[in-house]
CSV table of C-alpha atoms in Angstrom, one decimal:
chain,number,residue,atom,x,y,z
A,1,UNK,CA,55.3,85.3,-92.1
A,2,UNK,CA,56.9,83.1,-94.7
A,3,UNK,CA,56.2,79.9,-95.1
A,4,UNK,CA,59.1,76.9,-93.0
A,5,UNK,CA,60.6,75.5,-96.5
A,6,UNK,CA,60.3,71.2,-95.8
A,7,UNK,CA,62.9,69.3,-95.1
A,8,UNK,CA,62.7,64.9,-94.5
A,9,UNK,CA,64.7,63.3,-90.9
A,10,UNK,CA,65.9,60.2,-90.6
A,11,UNK,CA,65.7,58.8,-87.3
A,12,UNK,CA,66.7,55.7,-84.7
A,13,UNK,CA,69.1,54.4,-83.5
A,14,UNK,CA,72.4,52.2,-84.4
A,15,UNK,CA,72.2,49.7,-87.1
A,16,UNK,CA,68.4,50.4,-87.9
A,17,UNK,CA,68.5,51.2,-91.2
A,18,UNK,CA,69.3,54.9,-91.3
A,19,UNK,CA,71.6,54.4,-94.0
A,20,UNK,CA,70.0,52.3,-96.1
A,21,UNK,CA,65.9,54.9,-95.9
A,22,UNK,CA,67.7,58.2,-96.7
A,23,UNK,CA,69.4,56.4,-99.5
A,24,UNK,CA,66.5,55.4,-100.8
A,25,UNK,CA,64.2,59.3,-100.0
A,26,UNK,CA,66.6,60.5,-101.5
A,27,UNK,CA,66.1,59.3,-105.3
A,28,UNK,CA,62.4,58.6,-103.9
A,29,UNK,CA,62.1,62.5,-103.8
A,30,UNK,CA,65.6,64.9,-105.6
A,31,UNK,CA,66.9,64.6,-101.9
A,32,UNK,CA,70.7,64.9,-100.2
A,33,UNK,CA,72.0,64.2,-97.4
A,34,UNK,CA,73.3,65.9,-94.2
A,35,UNK,CA,75.2,64.0,-91.7
A,36,UNK,CA,74.4,65.1,-88.2
A,37,UNK,CA,76.2,62.3,-87.0
A,38,UNK,CA,79.4,63.6,-84.7
A,39,UNK,CA,81.2,61.3,-84.9
A,40,UNK,CA,81.4,61.1,-89.0
A,41,UNK,CA,82.3,64.3,-89.4
A,42,UNK,CA,86.1,63.4,-88.8
A,43,UNK,CA,87.9,62.2,-91.6
A,44,UNK,CA,89.1,58.7,-90.5
A,45,UNK,CA,88.1,55.7,-88.4
A,46,UNK,CA,85.8,54.5,-91.5
A,47,UNK,CA,84.9,50.7,-90.1
A,48,UNK,CA,84.1,52.1,-86.4
A,49,UNK,CA,81.7,55.1,-87.1
A,50,UNK,CA,80.1,52.9,-89.4
A,51,UNK,CA,80.7,55.3,-92.7
A,52,UNK,CA,78.2,55.3,-95.6
A,53,UNK,CA,80.7,53.9,-99.4
A,54,UNK,CA,81.2,55.6,-101.9
A,55,UNK,CA,78.5,52.5,-104.0
A,56,UNK,CA,76.4,53.0,-100.7
A,57,UNK,CA,75.5,56.8,-101.9
A,58,UNK,CA,74.8,55.5,-105.0
A,59,UNK,CA,75.3,58.4,-107.1
A,60,UNK,CA,73.3,61.3,-103.6
A,61,UNK,CA,75.3,63.8,-102.2
A,62,UNK,CA,75.8,63.3,-99.4
A,63,UNK,CA,77.9,66.0,-96.8
A,64,UNK,CA,79.2,66.8,-93.7
A,65,UNK,CA,80.8,62.9,-93.5
A,66,UNK,CA,84.7,64.3,-93.8
A,67,UNK,CA,85.2,67.2,-92.3
A,68,UNK,CA,86.7,67.6,-89.2
A,69,UNK,CA,90.6,66.9,-89.0
A,70,UNK,CA,90.8,64.1,-87.0
A,71,UNK,CA,93.1,65.9,-84.3
A,72,UNK,CA,90.6,68.6,-84.4
A,73,UNK,CA,87.9,68.8,-82.4
A,74,UNK,CA,84.4,70.3,-83.7
A,75,UNK,CA,81.1,70.7,-81.0
A,76,UNK,CA,77.7,71.3,-81.7
A,77,UNK,CA,77.1,74.7,-82.3
A,78,UNK,CA,80.4,74.6,-85.3
A,79,UNK,CA,77.5,71.8,-86.0
A,80,UNK,CA,75.2,73.7,-86.3
A,81,UNK,CA,76.9,76.9,-88.5
A,82,UNK,CA,78.0,74.1,-91.1
A,83,UNK,CA,75.1,72.2,-91.6
A,84,UNK,CA,73.0,74.6,-91.4
A,85,UNK,CA,74.5,76.6,-94.5
A,86,UNK,CA,73.8,73.1,-96.4
A,87,UNK,CA,70.7,72.8,-95.7
A,88,UNK,CA,69.7,76.3,-96.9
A,89,UNK,CA,71.7,76.1,-99.9
A,90,UNK,CA,70.7,72.1,-100.9
A,91,UNK,CA,67.1,74.0,-100.9
A,92,UNK,CA,67.4,77.3,-102.7
A,93,UNK,CA,68.8,74.5,-105.2
A,94,UNK,CA,65.1,73.0,-105.4
A,95,UNK,CA,66.3,70.3,-104.3
A,96,UNK,CA,65.1,68.0,-100.4
A,97,UNK,CA,67.4,68.4,-97.3
A,98,UNK,CA,67.8,64.7,-95.8
A,99,UNK,CA,69.1,65.1,-92.0
A,100,UNK,CA,70.4,61.3,-91.3
A,101,UNK,CA,71.9,61.0,-88.2
A,102,UNK,CA,72.5,59.2,-84.7
A,103,UNK,CA,74.1,62.7,-82.0
A,104,UNK,CA,70.7,63.0,-80.8
A,105,UNK,CA,72.0,66.1,-80.1
A,106,UNK,CA,73.0,67.3,-83.6
A,107,UNK,CA,70.3,66.1,-84.9
A,108,UNK,CA,68.0,68.9,-82.5
A,109,UNK,CA,70.3,71.0,-83.2
A,110,UNK,CA,69.6,72.1,-86.0
A,111,UNK,CA,65.5,72.2,-86.1
A,112,UNK,CA,64.4,74.4,-83.5
A,113,UNK,CA,66.1,78.0,-83.1
A,114,UNK,CA,66.3,77.3,-79.0
A,115,UNK,CA,68.1,74.3,-76.6
A,116,UNK,CA,68.6,77.1,-73.9
A,117,UNK,CA,71.0,73.8,-72.0
A,118,UNK,CA,71.1,71.9,-74.7
A,119,UNK,CA,72.4,74.8,-77.1
A,120,UNK,CA,75.4,75.4,-75.5
A,121,UNK,CA,78.2,72.7,-74.5
A,122,UNK,CA,80.2,73.3,-71.1
A,123,UNK,CA,84.1,74.1,-72.3
A,124,UNK,CA,87.2,73.5,-70.5
A,125,UNK,CA,90.2,73.6,-71.6
A,126,UNK,CA,92.6,71.3,-70.1
A,127,UNK,CA,93.5,73.1,-66.4
A,128,UNK,CA,89.7,74.2,-65.5
A,129,UNK,CA,88.3,71.2,-66.1
A,130,UNK,CA,86.6,69.9,-62.5
A,131,UNK,CA,89.1,68.3,-61.6
A,132,UNK,CA,91.3,70.8,-60.9
A,133,UNK,CA,88.9,72.9,-58.8
A,134,UNK,CA,89.5,71.1,-55.8
A,135,UNK,CA,88.7,67.8,-54.2
A,136,UNK,CA,86.7,65.6,-56.1
A,137,UNK,CA,84.0,63.4,-52.8
A,138,UNK,CA,81.1,62.9,-53.8
A,139,UNK,CA,80.3,64.8,-50.8
A,140,UNK,CA,82.3,68.0,-51.7
A,141,UNK,CA,80.9,68.2,-54.9
A,142,UNK,CA,77.8,67.9,-53.3
A,143,UNK,CA,78.3,70.3,-50.9
A,144,UNK,CA,79.2,72.6,-53.6
A,145,UNK,CA,75.9,72.3,-55.4
A,146,UNK,CA,74.5,72.7,-52.9
A,147,UNK,CA,76.1,76.1,-51.4
A,148,UNK,CA,75.5,77.7,-55.5
A,149,UNK,CA,72.0,75.8,-57.0
A,150,UNK,CA,69.7,74.4,-53.5
A,151,UNK,CA,66.8,73.3,-55.4
A,152,UNK,CA,69.4,70.7,-58.1
A,153,UNK,CA,71.2,69.2,-55.2
A,154,UNK,CA,67.7,68.2,-53.1
A,155,UNK,CA,67.2,66.6,-56.7
A,156,UNK,CA,69.9,64.0,-57.2
A,157,UNK,CA,71.6,61.7,-55.0
A,158,UNK,CA,74.7,62.4,-52.6
A,159,UNK,CA,76.4,59.5,-55.0
A,160,UNK,CA,74.9,60.5,-59.0
A,161,UNK,CA,79.1,62.1,-59.8
A,162,UNK,CA,78.5,63.2,-63.3
A,163,UNK,CA,75.0,64.5,-63.1
A,164,UNK,CA,76.3,66.7,-59.8
A,165,UNK,CA,79.3,67.8,-61.9
A,166,UNK,CA,77.6,68.8,-65.2
A,167,UNK,CA,75.8,70.7,-63.2
A,168,UNK,CA,78.7,72.5,-61.7
A,169,UNK,CA,79.5,73.7,-64.9
A,170,UNK,CA,76.6,75.1,-66.2
A,171,UNK,CA,76.3,76.8,-63.6
A,172,UNK,CA,80.6,77.5,-64.3
A,173,UNK,CA,79.9,78.1,-67.4
A,174,UNK,CA,76.0,80.1,-67.4
A,175,UNK,CA,76.4,82.0,-63.8
A,176,UNK,CA,73.2,80.6,-64.0
A,177,UNK,CA,72.0,77.6,-61.4
A,178,UNK,CA,71.1,75.2,-63.5
A,179,UNK,CA,68.2,74.1,-62.4
A,180,UNK,CA,66.2,77.8,-63.0
A,181,UNK,CA,67.6,77.9,-66.5
A,182,UNK,CA,66.1,73.6,-66.8
A,183,UNK,CA,62.7,75.4,-65.8
A,184,UNK,CA,62.9,78.2,-67.7
A,185,UNK,CA,64.1,76.1,-70.7
A,186,UNK,CA,60.3,73.3,-69.7
A,187,UNK,CA,58.4,76.8,-70.5
A,188,UNK,CA,59.6,76.8,-73.5
A,189,UNK,CA,59.8,73.5,-74.7
A,190,UNK,CA,56.0,73.1,-76.4
A,191,UNK,CA,56.8,76.1,-78.0
A,192,UNK,CA,60.2,76.3,-79.5
A,193,UNK,CA,60.4,77.6,-82.5
A,194,UNK,CA,61.8,75.6,-85.2
A,195,UNK,CA,64.5,76.5,-89.1
A,196,UNK,CA,62.6,74.7,-90.9
A,197,UNK,CA,59.7,72.3,-91.3
A,198,UNK,CA,59.7,68.7,-91.0
A,199,UNK,CA,58.5,65.2,-91.3
A,200,UNK,CA,60.3,62.7,-89.0
A,201,UNK,CA,60.9,59.2,-89.9
A,202,UNK,CA,61.5,57.1,-86.7
A,203,UNK,CA,63.9,53.5,-88.1
A,204,UNK,CA,63.2,51.1,-86.3
A,205,UNK,CA,63.8,46.9,-85.2
A,206,UNK,CA,62.6,44.5,-82.7
A,207,UNK,CA,64.7,44.1,-79.8
A,208,UNK,CA,66.0,40.3,-80.5
A,209,UNK,CA,66.6,41.2,-83.8
A,210,UNK,CA,68.6,45.1,-83.1
A,211,UNK,CA,70.9,42.5,-81.1
A,212,UNK,CA,71.4,40.2,-83.1
A,213,UNK,CA,72.0,43.2,-86.4
A,214,UNK,CA,75.0,44.9,-83.5
A,215,UNK,CA,76.6,41.9,-83.6
A,216,UNK,CA,76.5,41.2,-86.5
A,217,UNK,CA,78.1,43.8,-87.4
A,218,UNK,CA,80.9,44.5,-85.4
A,219,UNK,CA,81.8,40.8,-86.6
A,220,UNK,CA,82.2,42.5,-89.9
A,221,UNK,CA,83.8,45.8,-89.2
A,222,UNK,CA,86.8,43.3,-87.1
A,223,UNK,CA,87.2,41.7,-89.8
A,224,UNK,CA,86.9,44.1,-92.8
A,225,UNK,CA,90.0,45.5,-91.0
A,226,UNK,CA,88.8,47.5,-87.5
A,227,UNK,CA,91.6,46.9,-84.5
A,228,UNK,CA,94.5,48.4,-87.6
A,229,UNK,CA,92.4,50.7,-88.1
A,230,UNK,CA,92.4,51.7,-84.4
A,231,UNK,CA,95.9,51.4,-84.2
A,232,UNK,CA,96.5,54.0,-86.4
A,233,UNK,CA,94.3,56.2,-84.7
A,234,UNK,CA,96.3,55.8,-81.6
A,235,UNK,CA,99.4,56.0,-83.5
A,236,UNK,CA,98.2,60.0,-84.9
A,237,UNK,CA,97.1,60.8,-81.6
A,238,UNK,CA,100.6,59.6,-79.6
A,239,UNK,CA,102.2,62.0,-82.1
A,240,UNK,CA,99.6,65.4,-82.2
A,241,UNK,CA,100.4,68.0,-79.6
A,242,UNK,CA,97.2,68.2,-76.0
A,243,UNK,CA,93.9,68.9,-77.6
A,244,UNK,CA,90.6,70.8,-75.7
A,245,UNK,CA,88.4,68.7,-73.5
A,246,UNK,CA,85.4,68.9,-74.4
A,247,UNK,CA,81.8,67.5,-72.6
A,248,UNK,CA,78.6,67.7,-74.6
A,249,UNK,CA,75.3,66.8,-72.4
A,250,UNK,CA,76.0,63.2,-70.9
A,251,UNK,CA,77.1,61.7,-73.4
A,252,UNK,CA,81.6,63.0,-73.7
A,253,UNK,CA,83.8,60.6,-72.9
A,254,UNK,CA,87.0,62.1,-74.5
A,255,UNK,CA,87.4,64.4,-76.8
A,256,UNK,CA,86.7,64.7,-80.4
A,257,UNK,CA,86.4,61.9,-83.1
A,258,UNK,CA,88.0,59.6,-79.6
A,259,UNK,CA,84.6,59.5,-78.2
A,260,UNK,CA,83.4,56.5,-80.8
A,261,UNK,CA,82.2,53.1,-79.5
A,262,UNK,CA,86.0,51.0,-80.6
A,263,UNK,CA,88.3,53.3,-79.6
A,264,UNK,CA,88.2,52.7,-75.8
A,265,UNK,CA,87.2,49.4,-75.1
A,266,UNK,CA,90.3,47.6,-77.1
A,267,UNK,CA,92.3,49.9,-75.2
A,268,UNK,CA,93.3,47.1,-73.6
A,269,UNK,CA,94.1,45.4,-75.6
A,270,UNK,CA,97.0,47.5,-77.7
A,271,UNK,CA,98.0,48.4,-74.2
A,272,UNK,CA,99.6,45.1,-73.4
A,273,UNK,CA,100.3,44.9,-76.6
A,274,UNK,CA,102.5,47.7,-76.2
A,275,UNK,CA,103.7,46.3,-72.5
A,276,UNK,CA,107.4,45.8,-72.1
A,277,UNK,CA,106.7,43.3,-69.1
A,278,UNK,CA,106.5,40.4,-71.5
A,279,UNK,CA,102.7,39.7,-71.6
A,280,UNK,CA,102.2,36.3,-73.7
A,281,UNK,CA,100.3,35.3,-76.9
A,282,UNK,CA,98.1,34.4,-74.4
A,283,UNK,CA,97.0,36.4,-72.1
A,284,UNK,CA,97.3,39.3,-75.3
A,285,UNK,CA,94.6,37.2,-77.6
A,286,UNK,CA,92.5,36.6,-74.2
A,287,UNK,CA,92.6,40.3,-74.2
A,288,UNK,CA,91.1,41.4,-77.6
A,289,UNK,CA,88.7,38.9,-77.7
A,290,UNK,CA,87.5,40.6,-74.2
A,291,UNK,CA,87.7,44.2,-75.9
A,292,UNK,CA,85.6,42.8,-79.0
A,293,UNK,CA,83.2,41.3,-75.9
A,294,UNK,CA,83.2,44.5,-74.5
A,295,UNK,CA,82.6,46.2,-77.7
A,296,UNK,CA,79.5,44.0,-78.2
A,297,UNK,CA,77.4,46.0,-75.1
A,298,UNK,CA,78.9,49.3,-76.2
A,299,UNK,CA,77.1,48.4,-79.2
A,300,UNK,CA,74.2,47.8,-77.0
A,301,UNK,CA,74.4,50.2,-74.6
A,302,UNK,CA,74.3,52.8,-78.0
A,303,UNK,CA,71.1,52.0,-78.6
A,304,UNK,CA,69.6,52.1,-76.0
A,305,UNK,CA,71.1,55.7,-74.8
A,306,UNK,CA,69.7,56.1,-79.3
A,307,UNK,CA,66.5,54.7,-77.4
A,308,UNK,CA,66.4,56.9,-74.6
A,309,UNK,CA,66.3,59.8,-75.8
A,310,UNK,CA,64.4,60.0,-79.0
A,311,UNK,CA,61.0,58.3,-77.0
A,312,UNK,CA,62.2,61.9,-74.2
A,313,UNK,CA,63.5,63.2,-75.9
A,314,UNK,CA,62.7,63.9,-79.6
A,315,UNK,CA,59.3,62.5,-79.4
A,316,UNK,CA,58.6,65.4,-76.8
A,317,UNK,CA,58.2,67.9,-79.6
A,318,UNK,CA,56.6,69.9,-82.8
A,319,UNK,CA,57.6,68.2,-85.2
A,320,UNK,CA,55.1,64.8,-86.3
A,321,UNK,CA,57.7,61.7,-86.6
A,322,UNK,CA,56.3,58.2,-88.4
A,323,UNK,CA,58.2,54.8,-88.0
A,324,UNK,CA,59.5,52.6,-89.9
A,325,UNK,CA,59.8,49.3,-89.5
A,326,UNK,CA,63.2,47.5,-90.1
A,327,UNK,CA,62.8,44.1,-88.5
A,328,UNK,CA,62.5,42.1,-91.5
A,329,UNK,CA,64.7,43.5,-94.6
A,330,UNK,CA,63.0,40.5,-96.8
A,331,UNK,CA,59.5,42.5,-96.8
A,332,UNK,CA,62.1,46.3,-97.2
A,333,UNK,CA,60.9,47.6,-99.5
A,334,UNK,CA,57.0,47.3,-98.7
A,335,UNK,CA,57.2,47.6,-94.9
A,336,UNK,CA,59.6,49.9,-95.1
A,337,UNK,CA,60.4,52.2,-98.6
A,338,UNK,CA,57.0,52.6,-99.9
A,339,UNK,CA,55.8,53.8,-96.6
A,340,UNK,CA,58.6,56.3,-96.4
A,341,UNK,CA,57.9,57.5,-100.1
A,342,UNK,CA,53.8,57.9,-99.6
A,343,UNK,CA,54.5,59.5,-96.5
A,344,UNK,CA,57.4,62.1,-97.9
A,345,UNK,CA,55.8,62.6,-101.0
A,346,UNK,CA,52.3,63.3,-99.5
A,347,UNK,CA,54.2,66.0,-97.0
A,348,UNK,CA,55.9,68.0,-99.1
A,349,UNK,CA,52.9,68.5,-101.5
A,350,UNK,CA,51.8,69.6,-98.3
A,351,UNK,CA,48.9,67.6,-98.8
A,352,UNK,CA,46.7,65.6,-95.5
A,353,UNK,CA,47.9,62.4,-93.6
A,354,UNK,CA,45.0,60.4,-94.0
A,355,UNK,CA,46.1,57.0,-94.2
A,356,UNK,CA,49.1,57.6,-92.2
A,357,UNK,CA,49.6,58.4,-87.8
A,358,UNK,CA,52.5,60.6,-87.0
A,359,UNK,CA,53.2,58.8,-83.9
A,360,UNK,CA,52.4,62.0,-81.8
A,361,UNK,CA,48.6,61.2,-83.0
A,362,UNK,CA,49.1,57.1,-82.4
A,363,UNK,CA,50.0,57.4,-78.5
A,364,UNK,CA,49.5,61.0,-77.8
A,365,UNK,CA,50.2,60.3,-74.0
A,366,UNK,CA,54.5,59.7,-75.0
A,367,UNK,CA,54.2,62.7,-76.7
A,368,UNK,CA,54.1,65.0,-73.4
A,369,UNK,CA,57.5,66.1,-72.1
A,370,UNK,CA,58.0,64.9,-68.1
A,371,UNK,CA,57.4,67.9,-66.1
A,372,UNK,CA,59.7,68.9,-63.7
A,373,UNK,CA,58.4,67.8,-60.6
A,374,UNK,CA,57.5,63.7,-62.0
A,375,UNK,CA,60.9,63.7,-64.1
A,376,UNK,CA,63.1,64.7,-60.2
A,377,UNK,CA,60.3,63.1,-58.0
A,378,UNK,CA,62.3,61.2,-55.8
A,379,UNK,CA,60.6,57.3,-55.1
A,380,UNK,CA,62.5,55.0,-52.8
A,381,UNK,CA,61.4,51.0,-53.5
A,382,UNK,CA,61.8,49.2,-49.7
A,383,UNK,CA,61.8,45.9,-51.8
A,384,UNK,CA,64.9,46.7,-53.5
A,385,UNK,CA,66.6,47.7,-49.4
A,386,UNK,CA,66.3,50.8,-49.4
A,387,UNK,CA,66.6,51.7,-53.6
A,388,UNK,CA,66.4,55.4,-54.5
A,389,UNK,CA,64.3,55.8,-58.1
A,390,UNK,CA,64.5,59.9,-59.5
A,391,UNK,CA,61.4,60.5,-61.0
A,392,UNK,CA,58.3,59.1,-62.3
A,393,UNK,CA,58.7,57.5,-64.9
A,394,UNK,CA,61.4,55.8,-64.2
A,395,UNK,CA,59.8,54.7,-61.5
A,396,UNK,CA,57.3,53.0,-62.8
A,397,UNK,CA,60.2,51.1,-65.3
A,398,UNK,CA,61.3,50.5,-61.7
A,399,UNK,CA,58.4,48.2,-60.8
A,400,UNK,CA,58.7,46.5,-63.1
A,401,UNK,CA,61.0,45.7,-63.7
A,402,UNK,CA,62.9,41.5,-63.2
A,403,UNK,CA,65.2,43.0,-60.4
A,404,UNK,CA,62.7,44.3,-58.6
A,405,UNK,CA,59.8,41.1,-59.3
A,406,UNK,CA,62.5,38.7,-57.9
A,407,UNK,CA,63.0,40.9,-55.0
A,408,UNK,CA,58.6,41.4,-54.2
A,409,UNK,CA,58.9,37.5,-55.0
A,410,UNK,CA,61.9,37.3,-52.1
A,411,UNK,CA,59.6,38.7,-49.8
A,412,UNK,CA,56.4,36.9,-49.7
A,413,UNK,CA,58.7,33.1,-49.3
A,414,UNK,CA,60.8,34.8,-46.7
A,415,UNK,CA,57.6,36.1,-45.1
A,416,UNK,CA,55.1,32.3,-46.0
A,417,UNK,CA,58.6,30.8,-44.6
A,418,UNK,CA,58.2,33.5,-41.9
A,419,UNK,CA,54.4,32.3,-40.6
A,420,UNK,CA,56.0,27.7,-40.3
A,421,UNK,CA,55.8,26.5,-37.5
A,422,UNK,CA,59.1,26.0,-37.7
A,423,UNK,CA,60.1,29.1,-37.8
A,424,UNK,CA,58.0,29.9,-34.8
A,425,UNK,CA,59.9,27.2,-33.1
A,426,UNK,CA,62.7,30.2,-33.4
A,427,UNK,CA,61.2,32.9,-32.0
A,428,UNK,CA,60.8,30.7,-29.2
A,429,UNK,CA,64.2,29.8,-28.1
A,430,UNK,CA,63.8,26.3,-30.0
A,431,UNK,CA,66.5,27.6,-32.7
A,432,UNK,CA,69.4,30.2,-33.5
A,433,UNK,CA,69.0,32.1,-36.7
A,434,UNK,CA,72.1,33.6,-38.1
A,435,UNK,CA,72.2,36.1,-41.3
A,436,UNK,CA,73.8,33.7,-43.2
A,437,UNK,CA,73.3,32.5,-47.1
A,438,UNK,CA,72.1,29.2,-48.0
A,439,UNK,CA,68.6,29.5,-47.2
A,440,UNK,CA,66.0,28.6,-44.5
A,441,UNK,CA,67.7,24.9,-43.5
A,442,UNK,CA,67.6,25.0,-39.7
A,443,UNK,CA,68.9,22.9,-37.3
A,444,UNK,CA,68.1,21.9,-33.5
A,445,UNK,CA,70.1,24.3,-31.5
A,446,UNK,CA,70.1,21.3,-28.6
A,447,UNK,CA,70.9,23.8,-25.9
A,448,UNK,CA,68.5,24.6,-23.2
A,449,UNK,CA,69.6,29.4,-24.4
A,450,UNK,CA,69.7,28.8,-27.3
A,451,UNK,CA,71.2,33.0,-28.1
A,452,UNK,CA,68.3,33.5,-31.1
A,453,UNK,CA,70.7,36.9,-32.5
A,454,UNK,CA,68.2,37.0,-35.8
A,455,UNK,CA,64.9,36.4,-36.7
A,456,UNK,CA,63.1,36.9,-39.4
A,457,UNK,CA,60.5,38.2,-38.8
A,458,UNK,CA,61.7,41.2,-36.9
A,459,UNK,CA,63.6,42.4,-39.8
A,460,UNK,CA,62.1,45.6,-41.7
A,461,UNK,CA,60.2,43.5,-45.2
A,462,UNK,CA,63.0,45.5,-47.5
A,463,UNK,CA,65.7,43.3,-45.8
A,464,UNK,CA,64.9,40.5,-45.8
A,465,UNK,CA,64.0,41.3,-49.8
A,466,UNK,CA,67.9,40.9,-50.1
A,467,UNK,CA,68.5,38.4,-46.4
A,468,UNK,CA,68.7,34.8,-46.9
A,469,UNK,CA,68.3,33.4,-43.2
A,470,UNK,CA,70.2,29.3,-41.7
A,471,UNK,CA,69.4,28.5,-38.5
A,472,UNK,CA,72.2,26.2,-36.8
A,473,UNK,CA,73.1,24.5,-33.5
A,474,UNK,CA,74.4,27.9,-31.3
A,475,UNK,CA,78.1,27.6,-29.5
A,476,UNK,CA,77.8,27.7,-25.6
């Protein structure tokens, strides 16, 4: 069997520095860049999608940017066809393909030959979309899933509508229960055949630095004309015929380029501008400011989702991943560029990595994908009022969360207060306790036969975590 040809991959959250590293790498190893960002494939929204400028390209060939009309849709299968052809062409010319982009789903599609579920997006026309297939209440959807895939239904909460719909879509598209496909995918997880011999660079920045960087990026986009760019796209969409609705994995919120961050967030502002109800200028300005806030939030949330995907779905596969620290841009050359160059050169020459260790080598436990049993382990937190947590890893994260620690502290406080002499008097009939807010503020009842409405110690611990008790004078 012939050896796989080599490619480099640059991954990381938005704002981490993927674009800069990819250009630096290309200059160092005679490479060409292949885009794997779904939104940057579309013409338009150059500002919103943070598309690389001609100046930033520094003469390096860039492929699969601006290749799809904004009124069209390009799914992952079409991207895969275009990207594999492009990569092989680059290799045939003796160059090094450098795959870079923030859409991890797309990146994985051109690195591994079989992703089973991941490789087959569920597509519906506007008349076949789940909204047209019957009642959409959570209970109705859950019952439909229970009928066709009871195993998957047992893993999901009735109110987890998004995942229930996804499982129904998979079944209706493939005819195979979602749970069966997941089980098959788990068996192949560690032996998925690769298209290329790849080496991945994970560009990272500390959370405070990244958040600040993303906030400044939004401000830069606004100054560069983001609002006008979105206005132009809205006009184009309004004058275009209806398109097919496509849902890929769990990230889609619309279709095509309309999924780009910024389009949805600024909709309230444009709706206010276009309304005929005489909305005053001050209200419109306030709406615009709120849209900016929402855009910053959406950008941070997108970065969190990318980070989660890399940790849970990329690092767990059979490609070495090396961390590149971009926190201090003043030391980029020392801590990012030179490290990446050294790793890339050793990899491309089939040398041994004696100095640098991959994420998988440094943290073997991180490289282990969660089993289905662990992923769908159901846990109930009695401290957090019976909240259900799905998944062994998510359960561990919940126990470390600020919310859980807050409720745990509340339980400890209430338990101590429940043991106080004052509350003992309440138990004996001297006080009336009402489940009202305001803390344990006791006042003498003043009646010979007060009514005890509720006593802290008589409630389950998980309820006490969120209920404060106020003893007050009883009414006759």
